Coordinates of C-alpha atoms and ligand atoms in Angstrom, one line a residue:
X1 CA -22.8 14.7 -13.2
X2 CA -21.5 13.9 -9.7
X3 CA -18.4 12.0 -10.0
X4 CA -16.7 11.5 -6.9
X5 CA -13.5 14.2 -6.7
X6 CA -10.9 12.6 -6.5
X7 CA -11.6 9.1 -8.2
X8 CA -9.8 8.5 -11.4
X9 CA -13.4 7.9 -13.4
X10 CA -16.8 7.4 -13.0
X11 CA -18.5 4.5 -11.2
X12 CA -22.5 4.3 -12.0
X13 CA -25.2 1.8 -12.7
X14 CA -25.6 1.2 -16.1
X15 CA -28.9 2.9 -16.2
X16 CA -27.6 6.2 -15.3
X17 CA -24.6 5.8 -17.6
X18 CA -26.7 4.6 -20.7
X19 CA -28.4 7.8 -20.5
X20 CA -28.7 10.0 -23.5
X21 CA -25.7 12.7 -23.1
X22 CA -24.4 11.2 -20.1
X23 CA -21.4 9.6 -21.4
X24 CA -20.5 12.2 -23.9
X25 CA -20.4 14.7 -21.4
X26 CA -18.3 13.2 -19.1
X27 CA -16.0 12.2 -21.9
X28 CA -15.9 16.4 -23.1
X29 CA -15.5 17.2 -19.4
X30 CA -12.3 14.8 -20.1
X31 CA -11.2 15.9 -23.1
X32 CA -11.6 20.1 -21.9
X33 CA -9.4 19.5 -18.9
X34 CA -7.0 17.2 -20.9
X35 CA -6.6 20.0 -24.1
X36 CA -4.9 17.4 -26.0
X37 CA -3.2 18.2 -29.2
X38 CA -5.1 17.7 -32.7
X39 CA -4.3 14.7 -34.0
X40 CA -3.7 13.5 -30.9
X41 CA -3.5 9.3 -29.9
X42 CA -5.9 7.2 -27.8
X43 CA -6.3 3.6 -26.4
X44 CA -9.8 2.6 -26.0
X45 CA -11.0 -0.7 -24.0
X46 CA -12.9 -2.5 -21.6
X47 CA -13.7 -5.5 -19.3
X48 CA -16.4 -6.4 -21.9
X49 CA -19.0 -5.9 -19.9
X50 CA -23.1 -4.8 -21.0
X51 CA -23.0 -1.8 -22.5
X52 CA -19.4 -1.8 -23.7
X53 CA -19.7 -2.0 -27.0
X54 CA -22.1 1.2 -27.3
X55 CA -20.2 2.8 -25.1
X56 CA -17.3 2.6 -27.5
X57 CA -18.8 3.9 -30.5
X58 CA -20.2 6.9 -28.3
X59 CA -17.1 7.3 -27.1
X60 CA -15.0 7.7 -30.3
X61 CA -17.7 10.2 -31.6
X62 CA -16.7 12.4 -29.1
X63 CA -13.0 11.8 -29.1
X64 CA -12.9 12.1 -32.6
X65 CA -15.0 15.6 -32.4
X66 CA -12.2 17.1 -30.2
X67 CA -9.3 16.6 -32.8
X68 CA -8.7 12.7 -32.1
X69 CA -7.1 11.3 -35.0
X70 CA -5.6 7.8 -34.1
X71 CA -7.7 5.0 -32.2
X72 CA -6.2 1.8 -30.7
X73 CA -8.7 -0.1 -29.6
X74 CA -9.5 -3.6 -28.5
X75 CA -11.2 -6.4 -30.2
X76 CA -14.4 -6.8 -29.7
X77 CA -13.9 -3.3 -27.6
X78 CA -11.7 -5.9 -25.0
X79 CA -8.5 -5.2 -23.3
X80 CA -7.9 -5.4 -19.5
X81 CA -6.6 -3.2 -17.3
X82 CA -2.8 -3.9 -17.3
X83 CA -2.7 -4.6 -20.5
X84 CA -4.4 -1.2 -21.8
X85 CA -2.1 0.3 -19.7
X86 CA 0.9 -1.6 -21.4
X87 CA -0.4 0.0 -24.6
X88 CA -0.9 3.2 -23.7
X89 CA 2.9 3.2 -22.6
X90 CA 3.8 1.4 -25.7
X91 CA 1.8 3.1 -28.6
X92 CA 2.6 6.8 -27.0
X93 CA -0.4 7.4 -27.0
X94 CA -1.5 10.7 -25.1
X95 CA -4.5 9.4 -23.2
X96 CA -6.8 6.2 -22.4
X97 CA -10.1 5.7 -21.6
X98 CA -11.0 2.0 -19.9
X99 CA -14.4 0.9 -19.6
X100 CA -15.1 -0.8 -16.8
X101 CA -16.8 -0.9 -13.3
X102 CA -13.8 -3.8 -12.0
X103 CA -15.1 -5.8 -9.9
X104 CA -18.9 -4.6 -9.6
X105 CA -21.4 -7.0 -10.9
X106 CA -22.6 -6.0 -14.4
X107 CA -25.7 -6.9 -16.7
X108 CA -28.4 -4.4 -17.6
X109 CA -28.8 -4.2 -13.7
X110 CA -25.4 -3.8 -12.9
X111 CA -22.7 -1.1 -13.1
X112 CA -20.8 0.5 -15.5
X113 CA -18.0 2.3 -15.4
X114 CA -15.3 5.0 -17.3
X115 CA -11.8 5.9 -16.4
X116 CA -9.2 7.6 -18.5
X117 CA -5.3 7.3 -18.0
X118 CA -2.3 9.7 -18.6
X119 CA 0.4 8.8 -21.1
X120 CA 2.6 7.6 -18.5
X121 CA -0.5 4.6 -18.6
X122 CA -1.6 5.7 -15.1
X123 CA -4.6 6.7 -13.4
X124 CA -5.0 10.7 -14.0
X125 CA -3.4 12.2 -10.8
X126 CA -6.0 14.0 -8.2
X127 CA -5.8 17.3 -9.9
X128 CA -6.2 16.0 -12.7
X129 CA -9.4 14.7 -11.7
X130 CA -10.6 17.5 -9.5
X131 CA -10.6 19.8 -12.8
X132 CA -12.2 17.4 -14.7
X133 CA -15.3 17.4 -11.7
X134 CA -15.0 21.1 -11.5
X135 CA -15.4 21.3 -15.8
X136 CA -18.3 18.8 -15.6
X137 CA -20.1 20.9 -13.8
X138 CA -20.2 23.9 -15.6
X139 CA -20.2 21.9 -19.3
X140 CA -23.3 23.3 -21.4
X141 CA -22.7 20.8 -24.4
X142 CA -20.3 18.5 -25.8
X143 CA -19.2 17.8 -29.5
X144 CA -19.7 15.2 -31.1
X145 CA -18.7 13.3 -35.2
X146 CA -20.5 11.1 -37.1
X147 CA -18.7 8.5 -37.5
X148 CA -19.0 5.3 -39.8
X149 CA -20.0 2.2 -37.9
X150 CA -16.8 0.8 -36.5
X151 CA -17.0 -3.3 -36.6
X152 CA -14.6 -4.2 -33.5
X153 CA -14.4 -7.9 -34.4
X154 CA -11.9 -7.7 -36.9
X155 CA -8.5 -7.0 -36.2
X156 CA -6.7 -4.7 -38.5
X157 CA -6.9 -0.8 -39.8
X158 CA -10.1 1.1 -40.7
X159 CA -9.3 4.5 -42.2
X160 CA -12.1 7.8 -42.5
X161 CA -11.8 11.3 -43.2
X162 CA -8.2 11.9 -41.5
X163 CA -8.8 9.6 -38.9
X164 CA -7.4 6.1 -38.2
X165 CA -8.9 2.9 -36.2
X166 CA -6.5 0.4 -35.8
X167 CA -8.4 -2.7 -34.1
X168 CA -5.8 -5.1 -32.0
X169 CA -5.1 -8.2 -30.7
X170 CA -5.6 -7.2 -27.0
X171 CA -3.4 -10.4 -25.6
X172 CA -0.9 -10.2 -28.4
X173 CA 1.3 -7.5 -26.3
X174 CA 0.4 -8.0 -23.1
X175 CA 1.9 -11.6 -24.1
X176 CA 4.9 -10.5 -25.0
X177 CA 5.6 -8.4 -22.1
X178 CA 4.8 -11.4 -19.7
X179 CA 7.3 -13.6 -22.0
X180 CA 9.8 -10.7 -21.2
X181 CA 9.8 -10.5 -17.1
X182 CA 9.1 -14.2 -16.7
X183 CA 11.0 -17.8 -17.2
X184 CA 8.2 -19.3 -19.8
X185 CA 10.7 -22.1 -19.9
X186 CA 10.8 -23.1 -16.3
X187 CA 6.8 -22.4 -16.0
X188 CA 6.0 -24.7 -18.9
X189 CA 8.5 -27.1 -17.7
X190 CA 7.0 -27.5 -14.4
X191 CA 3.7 -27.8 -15.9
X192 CA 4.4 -30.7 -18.1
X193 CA 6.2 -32.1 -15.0
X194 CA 2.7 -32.5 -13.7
X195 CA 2.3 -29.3 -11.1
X196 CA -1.3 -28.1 -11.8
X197 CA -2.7 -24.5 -11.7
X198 CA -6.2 -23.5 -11.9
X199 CA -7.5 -20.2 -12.9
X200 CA -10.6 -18.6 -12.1
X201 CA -11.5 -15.9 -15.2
X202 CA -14.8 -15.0 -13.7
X203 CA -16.2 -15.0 -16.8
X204 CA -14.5 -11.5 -16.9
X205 CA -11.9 -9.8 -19.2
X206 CA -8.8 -11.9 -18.6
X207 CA -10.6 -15.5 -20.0
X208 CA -9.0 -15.1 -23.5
X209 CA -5.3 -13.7 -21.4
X210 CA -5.5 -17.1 -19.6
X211 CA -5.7 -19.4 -22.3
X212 CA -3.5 -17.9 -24.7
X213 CA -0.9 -17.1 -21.9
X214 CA -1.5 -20.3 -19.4
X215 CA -2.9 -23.4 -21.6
X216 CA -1.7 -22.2 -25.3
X217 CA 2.1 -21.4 -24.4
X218 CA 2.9 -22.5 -21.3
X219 CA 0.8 -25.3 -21.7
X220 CA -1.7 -25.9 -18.9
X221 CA -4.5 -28.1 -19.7
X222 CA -7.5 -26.9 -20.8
X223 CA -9.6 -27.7 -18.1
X224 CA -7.6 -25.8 -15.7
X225 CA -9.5 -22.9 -16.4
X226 CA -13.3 -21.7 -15.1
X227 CA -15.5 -19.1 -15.8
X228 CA -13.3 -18.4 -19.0
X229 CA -15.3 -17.1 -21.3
X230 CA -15.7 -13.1 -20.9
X231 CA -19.9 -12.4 -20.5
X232 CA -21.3 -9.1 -20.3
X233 CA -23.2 -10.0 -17.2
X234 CA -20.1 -12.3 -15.9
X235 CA -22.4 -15.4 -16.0
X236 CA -24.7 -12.9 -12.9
X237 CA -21.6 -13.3 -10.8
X238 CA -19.8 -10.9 -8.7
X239 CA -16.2 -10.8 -10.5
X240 CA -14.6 -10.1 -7.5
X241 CA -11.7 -12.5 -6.7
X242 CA -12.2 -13.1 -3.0
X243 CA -12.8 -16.0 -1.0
X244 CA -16.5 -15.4 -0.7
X245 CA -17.2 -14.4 -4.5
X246 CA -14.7 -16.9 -5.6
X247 CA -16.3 -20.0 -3.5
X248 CA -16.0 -22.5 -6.2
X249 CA -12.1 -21.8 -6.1
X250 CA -11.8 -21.7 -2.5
X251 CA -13.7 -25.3 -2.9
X252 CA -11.5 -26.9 -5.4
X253 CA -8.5 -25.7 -3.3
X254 CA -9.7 -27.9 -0.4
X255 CA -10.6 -30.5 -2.3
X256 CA -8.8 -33.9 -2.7
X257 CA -5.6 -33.7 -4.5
X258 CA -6.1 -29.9 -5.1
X259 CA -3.8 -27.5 -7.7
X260 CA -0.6 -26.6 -6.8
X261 CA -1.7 -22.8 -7.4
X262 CA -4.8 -21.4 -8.1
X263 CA -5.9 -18.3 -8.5
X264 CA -8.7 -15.7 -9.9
X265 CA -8.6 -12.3 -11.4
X266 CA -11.6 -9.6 -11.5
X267 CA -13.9 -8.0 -14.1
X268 CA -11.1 -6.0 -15.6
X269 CA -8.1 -8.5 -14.9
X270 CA -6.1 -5.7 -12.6
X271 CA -6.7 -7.8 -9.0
X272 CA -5.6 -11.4 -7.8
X273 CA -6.2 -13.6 -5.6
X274 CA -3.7 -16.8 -4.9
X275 CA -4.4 -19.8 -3.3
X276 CA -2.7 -23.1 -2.8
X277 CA -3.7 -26.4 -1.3
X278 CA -5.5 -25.7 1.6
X279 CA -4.3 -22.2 1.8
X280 CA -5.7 -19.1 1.6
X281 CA -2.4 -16.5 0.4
X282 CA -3.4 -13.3 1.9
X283 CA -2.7 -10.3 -0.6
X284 CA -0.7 -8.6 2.2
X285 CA 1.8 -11.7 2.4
X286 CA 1.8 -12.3 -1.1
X287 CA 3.6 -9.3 -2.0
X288 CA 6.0 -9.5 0.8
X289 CA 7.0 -12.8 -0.2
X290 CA 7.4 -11.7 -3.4
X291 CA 9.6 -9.2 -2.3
X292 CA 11.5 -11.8 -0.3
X293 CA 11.9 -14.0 -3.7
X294 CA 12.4 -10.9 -6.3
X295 CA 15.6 -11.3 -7.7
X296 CA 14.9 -15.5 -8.6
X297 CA 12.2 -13.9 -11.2
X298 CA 14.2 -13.2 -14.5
X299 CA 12.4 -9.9 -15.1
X300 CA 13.9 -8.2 -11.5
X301 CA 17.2 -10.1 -11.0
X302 CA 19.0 -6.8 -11.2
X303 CA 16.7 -6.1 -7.8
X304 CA 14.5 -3.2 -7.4
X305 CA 14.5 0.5 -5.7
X306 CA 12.1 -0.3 -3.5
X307 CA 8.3 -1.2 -2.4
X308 CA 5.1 0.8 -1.6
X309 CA 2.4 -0.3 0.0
X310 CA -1.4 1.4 0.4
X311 CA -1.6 2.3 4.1
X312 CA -4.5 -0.2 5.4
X313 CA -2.6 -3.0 3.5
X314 CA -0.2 -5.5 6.2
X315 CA 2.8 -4.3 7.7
X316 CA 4.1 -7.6 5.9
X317 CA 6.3 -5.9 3.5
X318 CA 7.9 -3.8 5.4
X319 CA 9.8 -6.3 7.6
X320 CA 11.1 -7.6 4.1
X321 CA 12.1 -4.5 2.9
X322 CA 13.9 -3.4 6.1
X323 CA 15.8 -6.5 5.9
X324 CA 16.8 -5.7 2.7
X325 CA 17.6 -2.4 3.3
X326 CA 14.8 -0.9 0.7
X327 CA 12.6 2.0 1.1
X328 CA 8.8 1.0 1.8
X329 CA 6.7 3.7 0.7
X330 CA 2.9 4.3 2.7
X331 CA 0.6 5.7 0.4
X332 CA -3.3 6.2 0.6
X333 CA -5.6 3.8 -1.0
X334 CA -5.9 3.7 -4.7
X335 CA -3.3 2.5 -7.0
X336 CA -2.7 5.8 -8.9
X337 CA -0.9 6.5 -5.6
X338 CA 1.8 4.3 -7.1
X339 CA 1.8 5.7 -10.0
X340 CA 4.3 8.8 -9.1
X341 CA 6.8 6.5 -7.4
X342 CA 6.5 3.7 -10.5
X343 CA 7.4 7.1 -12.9
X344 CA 9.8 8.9 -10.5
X345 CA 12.4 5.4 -10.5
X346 CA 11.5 4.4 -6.9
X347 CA 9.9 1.5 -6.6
X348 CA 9.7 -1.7 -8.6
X349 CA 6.7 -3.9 -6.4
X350 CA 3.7 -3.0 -4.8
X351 CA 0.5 -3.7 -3.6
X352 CA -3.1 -3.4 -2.0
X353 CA -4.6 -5.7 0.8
X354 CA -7.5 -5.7 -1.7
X355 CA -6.1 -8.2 -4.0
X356 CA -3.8 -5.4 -6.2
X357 CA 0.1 -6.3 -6.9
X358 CA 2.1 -5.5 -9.3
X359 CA 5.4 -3.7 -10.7
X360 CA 6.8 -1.1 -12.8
X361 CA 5.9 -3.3 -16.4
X362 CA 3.2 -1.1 -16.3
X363 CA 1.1 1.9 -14.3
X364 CA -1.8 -0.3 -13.1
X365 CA -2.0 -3.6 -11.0
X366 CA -2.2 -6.5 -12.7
X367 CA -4.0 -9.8 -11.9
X368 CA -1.9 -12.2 -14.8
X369 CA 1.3 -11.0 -13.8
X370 CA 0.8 -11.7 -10.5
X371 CA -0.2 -15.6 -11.3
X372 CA 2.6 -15.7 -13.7
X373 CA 5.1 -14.6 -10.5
X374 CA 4.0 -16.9 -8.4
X375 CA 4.2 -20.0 -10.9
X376 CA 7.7 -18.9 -12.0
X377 CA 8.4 -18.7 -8.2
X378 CA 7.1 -22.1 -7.4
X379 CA 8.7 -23.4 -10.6
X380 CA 12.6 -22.0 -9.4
X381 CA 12.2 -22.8 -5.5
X382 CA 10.2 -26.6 -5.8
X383 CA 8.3 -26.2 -2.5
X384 CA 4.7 -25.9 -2.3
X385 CA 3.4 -22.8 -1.7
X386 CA 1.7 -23.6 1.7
X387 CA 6.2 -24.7 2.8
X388 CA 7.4 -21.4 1.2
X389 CA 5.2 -19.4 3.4
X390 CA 5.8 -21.3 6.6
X391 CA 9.1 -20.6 5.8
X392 CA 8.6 -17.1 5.3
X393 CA 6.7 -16.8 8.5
X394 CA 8.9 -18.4 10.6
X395 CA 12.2 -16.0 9.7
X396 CA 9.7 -12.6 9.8
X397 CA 7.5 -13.3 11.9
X398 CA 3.0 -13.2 10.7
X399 CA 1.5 -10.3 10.1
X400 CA -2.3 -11.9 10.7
X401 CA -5.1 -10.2 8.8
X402 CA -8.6 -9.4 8.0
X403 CA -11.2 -6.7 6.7
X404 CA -14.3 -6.2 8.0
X405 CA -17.2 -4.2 6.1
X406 CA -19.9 -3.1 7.3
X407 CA -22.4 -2.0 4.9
X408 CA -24.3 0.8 5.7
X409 CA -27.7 1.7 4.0
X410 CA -27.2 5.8 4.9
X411 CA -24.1 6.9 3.9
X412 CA -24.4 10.2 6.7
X413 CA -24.4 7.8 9.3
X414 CA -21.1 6.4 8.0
X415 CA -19.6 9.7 7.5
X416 CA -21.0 11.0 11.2
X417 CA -19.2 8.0 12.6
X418 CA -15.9 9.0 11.0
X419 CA -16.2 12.5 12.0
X420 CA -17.0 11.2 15.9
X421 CA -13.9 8.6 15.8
X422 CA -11.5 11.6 14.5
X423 CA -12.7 13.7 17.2
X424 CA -11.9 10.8 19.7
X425 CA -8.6 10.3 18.5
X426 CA -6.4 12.8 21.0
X427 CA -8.2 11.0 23.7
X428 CA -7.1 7.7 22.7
X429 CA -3.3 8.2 22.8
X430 CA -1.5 6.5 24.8
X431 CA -4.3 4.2 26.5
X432 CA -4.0 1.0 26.7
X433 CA -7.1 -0.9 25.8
X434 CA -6.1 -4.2 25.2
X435 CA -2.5 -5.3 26.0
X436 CA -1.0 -2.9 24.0
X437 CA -0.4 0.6 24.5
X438 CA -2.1 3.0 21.5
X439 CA 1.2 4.5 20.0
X440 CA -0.1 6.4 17.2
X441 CA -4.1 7.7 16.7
X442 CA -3.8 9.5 13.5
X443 CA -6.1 10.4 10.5
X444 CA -3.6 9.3 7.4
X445 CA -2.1 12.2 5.9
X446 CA -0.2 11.4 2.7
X447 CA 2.4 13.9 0.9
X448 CA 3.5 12.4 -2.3
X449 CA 7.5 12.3 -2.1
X450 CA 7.9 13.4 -5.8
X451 CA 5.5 16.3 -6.7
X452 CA 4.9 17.1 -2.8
X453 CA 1.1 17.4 -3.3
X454 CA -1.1 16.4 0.1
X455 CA -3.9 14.1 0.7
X456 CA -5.6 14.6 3.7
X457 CA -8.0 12.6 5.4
X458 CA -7.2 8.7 4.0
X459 CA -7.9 6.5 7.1
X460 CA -8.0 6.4 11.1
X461 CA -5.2 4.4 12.0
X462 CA -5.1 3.3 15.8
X463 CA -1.1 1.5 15.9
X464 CA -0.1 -0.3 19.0
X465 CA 3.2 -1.5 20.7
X466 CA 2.1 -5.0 20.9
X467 CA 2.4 -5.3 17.1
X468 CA -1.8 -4.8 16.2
X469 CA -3.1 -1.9 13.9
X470 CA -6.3 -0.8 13.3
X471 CA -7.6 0.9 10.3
X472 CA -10.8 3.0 10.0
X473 CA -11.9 4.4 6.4
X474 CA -14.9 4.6 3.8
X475 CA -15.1 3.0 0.4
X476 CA -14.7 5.3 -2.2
X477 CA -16.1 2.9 -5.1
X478 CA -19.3 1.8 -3.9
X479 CA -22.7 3.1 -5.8
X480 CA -24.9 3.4 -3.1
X481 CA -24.8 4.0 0.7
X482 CA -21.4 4.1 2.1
X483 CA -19.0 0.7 3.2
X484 CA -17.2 1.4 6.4
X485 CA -14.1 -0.6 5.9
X486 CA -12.3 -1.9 9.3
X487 CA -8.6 -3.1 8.6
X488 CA -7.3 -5.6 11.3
X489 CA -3.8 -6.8 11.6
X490 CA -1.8 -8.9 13.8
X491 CA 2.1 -8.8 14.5
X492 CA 2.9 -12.3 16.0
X493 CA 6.6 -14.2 15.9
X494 CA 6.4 -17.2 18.5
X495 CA 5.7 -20.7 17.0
X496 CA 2.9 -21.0 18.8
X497 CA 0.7 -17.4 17.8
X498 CA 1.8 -18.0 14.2
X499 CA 0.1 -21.2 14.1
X500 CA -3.0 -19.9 15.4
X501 CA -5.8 -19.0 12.9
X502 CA -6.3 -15.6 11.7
X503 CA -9.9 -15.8 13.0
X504 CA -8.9 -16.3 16.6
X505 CA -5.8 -13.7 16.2
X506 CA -7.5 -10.9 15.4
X507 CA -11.8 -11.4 16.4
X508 CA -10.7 -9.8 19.9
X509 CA -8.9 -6.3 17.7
X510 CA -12.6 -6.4 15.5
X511 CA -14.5 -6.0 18.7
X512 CA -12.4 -4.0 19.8
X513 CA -12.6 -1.7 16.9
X514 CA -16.7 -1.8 17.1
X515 CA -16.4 -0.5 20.8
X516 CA -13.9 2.3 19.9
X517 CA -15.6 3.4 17.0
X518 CA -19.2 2.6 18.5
X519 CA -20.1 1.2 15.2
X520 CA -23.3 -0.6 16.3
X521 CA -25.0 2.9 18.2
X522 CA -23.7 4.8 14.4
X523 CA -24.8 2.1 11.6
X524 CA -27.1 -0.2 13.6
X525 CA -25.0 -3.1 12.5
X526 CA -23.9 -5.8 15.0
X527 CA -22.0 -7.6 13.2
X528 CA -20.0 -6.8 10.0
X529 CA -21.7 -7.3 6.5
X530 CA -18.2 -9.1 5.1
X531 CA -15.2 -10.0 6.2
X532 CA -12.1 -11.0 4.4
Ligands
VG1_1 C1 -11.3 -0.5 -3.4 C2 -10.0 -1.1 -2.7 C3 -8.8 -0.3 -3.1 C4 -8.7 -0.3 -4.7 C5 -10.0 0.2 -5.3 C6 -10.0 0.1 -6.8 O1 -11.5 0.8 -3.0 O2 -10.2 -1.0 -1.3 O3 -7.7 -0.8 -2.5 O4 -7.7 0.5 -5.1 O5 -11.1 -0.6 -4.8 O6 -9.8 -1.2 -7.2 P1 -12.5 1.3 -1.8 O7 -12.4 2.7 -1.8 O8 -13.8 0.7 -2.2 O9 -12.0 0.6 -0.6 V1 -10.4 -1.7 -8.7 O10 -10.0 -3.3 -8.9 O11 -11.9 -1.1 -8.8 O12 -9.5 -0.8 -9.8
CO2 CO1 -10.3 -4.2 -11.1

């Protein structure tokens, strides 16, 4: 078993995870290193993708073979991210497994994937997973029940031998937790006063969220919503909400008389991406606008403790917070990052350039909430969003912004390029390649601020006095080869740079980037595989 140390589950294609023993042995590995109580509680759900439904009833075997006596699970095995976090919170329960690769494609082809959560409803910390890698290894069985077939489409309490299956609603509190932090009111006010929003499900986990949450209560027609029905192949599309993957989106918001917001979610429902007319809302800004807006939103009029931010994501936020006089926290990539400063009381937003926002309602991003936010925010202020952010830009200045990818076949040549750019990065102090000087040349070192553990190694950043960053660091979710990931971002505050496109802002810092890191002699690439 060759999980990845230091990722919160296990990432595979669904070949490799359908294998006889495979799952079960991860899940023992899991339960060993967890040592939970008898009679101890668990959520179980997924993004509904192929394989989920067997994967559940293997799953519970196990669970129930290592002294698991209650199950909340989701119909028809279903519950997104945030909201199986929600419940895990909720229900007290003292662990949760989600099933689901995010935003990978899936089908019989695709991926498949397994993570477990603490009580807290967070992504197990690194030690946490490290044992559970170090237990895998040396596992020589698992145990296993026999367990009655459990039928997961009807809601409501099956009972066996000591044991308890309590099938739920997987919107029903999710729902009510959105009702609590936002003005449902105001939202379904400005809907019926003809504002549109539409919603891109990609045929992923959140369809049924959206149309109880958007079209049922708060009364969105109908037809404002695509890709809303959850598939276990997601229709053979790529449920990753990006402009590239979300085209048909992207289309509609250029289109004649488009929405006044749209947006999409991912596989799982924990990533968002917004859009408006015309306008492409890059994660980085959303989050620092909705800093800027926080205390118009019902659920944080008291204000919050602060922000964190993942380290490649835009510098954005932090120009908020500091006028606001807030902490903004810099952690490494990966939400569970978060997850100590969500528990610990000192933050209350944050957020991923990789489409991830959300707050302390729960331990994991959340793509819903994040629409929700922005309608209730558009529904208080009455400007568009493409006059809001204007706005916004004009008083703090634009943080322009892309990724580049390149996606590289051998994943040694990726890491020998990374170990050659650390190497280089004593020399590159203090030049001055491009009309900046190079400030800081550092390989990201994170200690957490609440339990003081380390994490070494998270990114090559190259910071400049004139206001750019670059950011250097591998993918740690791909399932083959390796994805160098290239973070490009853009200070600019005079009328004229601000109005420039983010293309022409920062194409000169990507080539740039290539010739530092001489990414075309490493990977043979040219050009990057993606950019967003
Ligand atoms: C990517 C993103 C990262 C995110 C992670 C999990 O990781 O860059 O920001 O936390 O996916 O997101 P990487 O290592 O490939 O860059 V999800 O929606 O899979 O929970
Ligand atoms: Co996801």
């Amino acid at each position: 078993m060759d999980q990845r140390p230091g990722t919160a589950g296990l990432r595979k294609k669904v070949a490799v995870f359908s294998q006889a023993h495979y799952l079960e042995m991860f899940t023992q590995a899991v339960f060993t290193t967890l040592n939970l109580r008898s009679g101890a509680r668990l959520v179980i759900g997924g993004d509904g993708r192929y394989f989920n439904a067997q994967a559940i009833q293997r799953l519970m075997a196990v669970a129930v073979a290592n002294g698991v006596r209650e199950i909340i699970v989701g119909q028809h095995g279903l519950l997104s991210t945030p909201a199986a976090s929600h419940l895990i919170r909720t229900r007290q329960a003292h662990a949760g497994f989600i099933l689901t690769a995010s935003h990978n494609p899936g089908g019989p082809a695709g991926d498949f994937g397994l993570k477990f959560n603490t009580p807290t409803g967070g992504q197990a910390p690194e030690q946490v997973t490290n044992e559970v890698f170090r237990v895998s290894q040396q596992l020589q069985g698992y145990s296993v029940a026999t367990l009655p077939h459990i039928d997961l489409a009807r809601i409501g309490r099956i009972e066996f031998e000591g044991v308890r299956v309590e099938v739920v609603d997987p919107v029903a509190d999710y729902s009510r937790l959105m009702e609590s932090l936002f003005d449902f009111d105001r939202i379904a006010a400005w809907l019926a006063s003809g504002r549109r929003v539409c919603f891109d499900a990609m045929h992923g986990v959140t369809g049924p969220y959206a149309r109880q949450i958007l079209v049922d209560r708060l009364g969105a027609a109908p037809e404002s919503l695509l890709h809303a029905e959850s598939l276990p192949d997601f229709g053979g599309l790529h449920p990753d909400p990006n402009p590239i993957d979300a085209a048909e989106l992207v289309a509609r918001s250029r289109a004649d008389n488009p929405p006044d917001l749209l947006a999409a979610s991912d596989g799982d429902g924990d990533r968002n991406m917004i859009l408006g007319p015309r306008l492409f809302l890059s994660p980085c800004d959303s989050v620092a606008l909705m800093l800027a807006n926080i205390t118009r939103i019902p659920g944080y009029q008291g204000g919050i403790p602060g922000v964190a931010r993942s380290m490649p994501t835009s510098r954005a936020l932090d120009v908020v917070a500091a006028s606001q006089g807030l902490p903004c926290y810099e952690t490494p990539t990966g939400w569970r990052f978060f997850c100590n400063l969500l528990e610990a009381g000192r933050i209350g937003l944050c957020g991923e350039e990789s489409f991830g926002t959300s707050s302390a309602h729960c331990r994991e991003k959340d793509g819903l909430w994040a629409v929700l936010f922005w309608l209730n925010l558009l529904a208080v202020d009455g400007r568009s969003l493409p006059g809001m952010l204007s706005a916004h830009w004009a008083i703090f200045g634009r943080h322009h912004y892309q990724r580049w990818d390149y996606d590289v076949a051998d994943a040694s040549r990726a890491s020998d390029l990374m170990a050659a750019l650390r190497n280089l990065l004593p020399a590159l102090r203090g030049t001055n390649p491009a009309g900046g000087v190079i400030e800081t040349a550092d390989d990201f070192h994170y200690r957490d601020p609440v339990d003081g553990s380390e994490s070494a190694h998270q990114g090559v950043r190259l910071i400049f006095s004139n206001g750019a960053r670059i950011v250097y660091r591998l993918s740690g979710t791909g399932t083959s080869g390796a994805t160098l990931r290239v973070y490009l971002e853009q200070h600019v505050t005079t009328a004229e740079a601000i109005a420039r496109s983010t293309v022409e802002a920062v194409t000169p810092l990507g080539r740039l980037a290539a010739q530092i890191a001489r990414i075309g002699h490493h990977t043979g690439l040219a050009e990057p595989t993606g950019m967003i």
